[in-house]
Every structure is written in C-alpha cells, then in structure tokens.
Amino acid sequence: MKHTIKPRLSLTDFTEGILKGDRIVLGQAITLVESKRKEDQDQASRLLENVLTHTGKSLRIGLTGVPGVGKSTFIEAFGKHITGKGLKLAVLTIDPSSPVTGGSILGDKTRMDELSKDPMAFIRPTAASHALGGVAHKTREAMLLCEAAGFEVILVETVGVGQSEIAVKNMVDFFLLLVLTGAGDELQGIKKGIIEIADALVVTKADGDNVTKSLETQAMYQEALHLFAAPPSGWQTRVLTSSAFTGEGIGEVYNTIMEYRQAATVNGFFAANRRQQNVSWFREYFSQLLNADIEHHAAVRTLRKTLEAGVTNLTLSSHAAAAELLEAYHQAIRGIRS
C-alpha cells in the first residue's frame, strides 16, 4: 500500500490559511515553527513576518502550579467559561519532556475532553524538551500564529513550578498561579519568585469538605502577599478560591483578569509591558541566532569544547575562555568576508 506524501504548503497557503482561521493550517504552521530544519525555519520566519500586523490583539494569560494542583481540570472549566462568552480560546500546553529521550506524554488534550471538542477552542500540546523557563522554545511563535488566526484569548500552561519558570511572565499579560490548600506547607515548598510575579493566586479544589481549608489557605496567602513590594503594574495581587468541579469561583477568576486588564490599560502599564516584552524577545532571538551561527564554524565549535574543558578543570577562567572564543568567532567571520 502506497502512502501519499502530502504536498508542502506554500508561504501563501500558510498565510491565507492562518488569516482565515483554518485550524488544520494553524496546526501545520506551529509544527513548521517548531521544526529545526533550515528550510522550515526560513519559511517560518517569513510566515511570521506576513502575519505580524494581525497579532497582538489577544489577551495572553500564563498559568502554572505544582503537580497535582489540577491545572488541566481548571483550564477545562476556565476555558469553557471563556468560550461561553463567545470568545475564541487557544490553549498552549507545555508537557514535561524526558531528559533522556526528549519525549513527552502530551496528555493534556486528553485530560480536557470537553474543551478539546469545543469549536471555539484550540488546544496545542508541545514538548518542553530542554527549554528553560517552563515553556517550549517556540511557544511565543505559536502564540503569535494563534493571534493571527483570530483567537482572542491565549492561555499558556507551563511546566510545574520552578525558579526558571519566571520566563513565562515575559510573554504574557497576566500570570496566574494555582495553589493547593495547606498554605503553610505551600509557602515553604514554592519558590518565592513565582509568588512575587503572580498577578493572582487561585486556591483550587475549593469544594466539599475542602471549602473551609481553602478559605484558610486564601487568608494565609493574602497575608503573606503584604510582605512583598508593590509590582510595577501597581496591581494588588489577588488570592481567589475556585472549584472546577462545581464551577464556583471560575467566573470570579475571569472577572479579576478583566479588571486587571482595564486597570493596566488605563495606567499605561499594559502597552508598556508589551513593548518591553518585544525588546526582550528580540534580544533572546538574537542570542539564539548568535549561538547557532557559532555552531556553524567547525574551528570555533572545536575550540569551544576545548575551552569548556579548561574551565571545567579550572585551568582557565570563564572570563578568559569567553574572550578567546569571541575573538576566534570574529576571526572566523572576517575570514568569510575577506
């Protein structure tokens, strides 16, 4: 039995499909930007340029929490609330990857059965691989493609909770942290930096016999937040409770985010934050391209391994090694130009 090879979509096909909101093309476009092949990267770059003027109009929400807090369950209930308001929602879920094989479970979509069937929702699971910050390497590009495809709310679910995950804050407008009851243990086990950057904390599973504990946890977190300095946005971080099972508190979470958006728009922080994020993205992309270019020069690549060995063995300082590698890279570039 012969397998038919699907023809590669042209740049025009990708662009037109994205702008029409074609979900199949959107999925293929995200796969394109995630590809490490040079020809795919080139086409992805041109595609992003084509749709850039159609991006930036959505509300970007980041969401994280410790394992077991019920992120997928919360997202399904929260997502249904959003689509119920007639808004198109894109959910970019980042799965943990195996440090050995690089593989991931990619099970979030199956855990959001109702939302995955919602015609107003688009769910895209992506493996985090070796990316830092709890987000995949191409999450930002995927987010821009979803915006260009007409999705009005973008929800980025990140991997677990860790200090490096603060990176997600630099790609969203609102950062939501889900926490469990038992604030005493949670405050000890969670990274302080995550709480400091959260725009709202939500105590999950506030139903049944857990309601009283949830309210106690809410009060403890609210008290702890008074110890932190006021954020640049001027927004006072809220602590809410919710139950994905009963739906209690889900609407309040949504209303809180809308209230934040309104306040941040009025005081100018919303737009200023977006501009600063764009600059940060540019700097990070340039750093990635620079490192990739260094890898293209065999002599520089070999020297880097030698220098790394010297730094490891303490026979060479990190500063001296970096300076030598930079000079070698400059020589390699001059050699190509001459």
Tab-separated table of C-alpha atoms in Angstrom, residues 13 40 56 65 71 81 89 95 125 148 154 165 168 203 206 218 222 227 240 244 246 279 284 314 322 332:
chain	number	residue	atom	x	y	z
A	13	ASP	CA	-1.110	28.869	1.614
A	40	ASP	CA	11.420	25.214	7.639
A	56	GLY	CA	-1.077	41.475	19.469
A	65	GLY	CA	1.069	25.366	39.589
A	71	LYS	CA	-4.124	22.586	36.082
A	81	HIS	CA	-16.287	29.863	30.768
A	89	LEU	CA	-9.580	30.475	23.061
A	95	ASP	CA	4.363	18.966	28.606
A	125	PRO	CA	0.281	20.395	23.420
A	148	ALA	CA	-3.225	35.951	13.730
A	154	ILE	CA	-4.286	32.755	24.586
A	165	GLU	CA	9.711	29.339	35.029
A	168	VAL	CA	6.838	32.807	31.068
A	203	VAL	CA	-6.657	28.037	45.629
A	206	ALA	CA	-12.456	24.505	46.978
A	218	GLN	CA	-6.669	32.015	50.907
A	222	GLN	CA	-3.282	37.091	51.248
A	227	LEU	CA	5.307	41.231	52.743
A	240	LEU	CA	-9.088	33.607	44.988
A	244	ALA	CA	-13.505	23.191	38.666
A	246	THR	CA	-18.760	22.881	40.896
A	279	VAL	CA	12.508	44.046	23.062
A	284	GLU	CA	16.690	36.427	23.123
A	314	LEU	CA	39.976	25.142	36.481
A	322	ALA	CA	34.771	33.631	26.751
A	332	ALA	CA	36.100	33.202	11.506
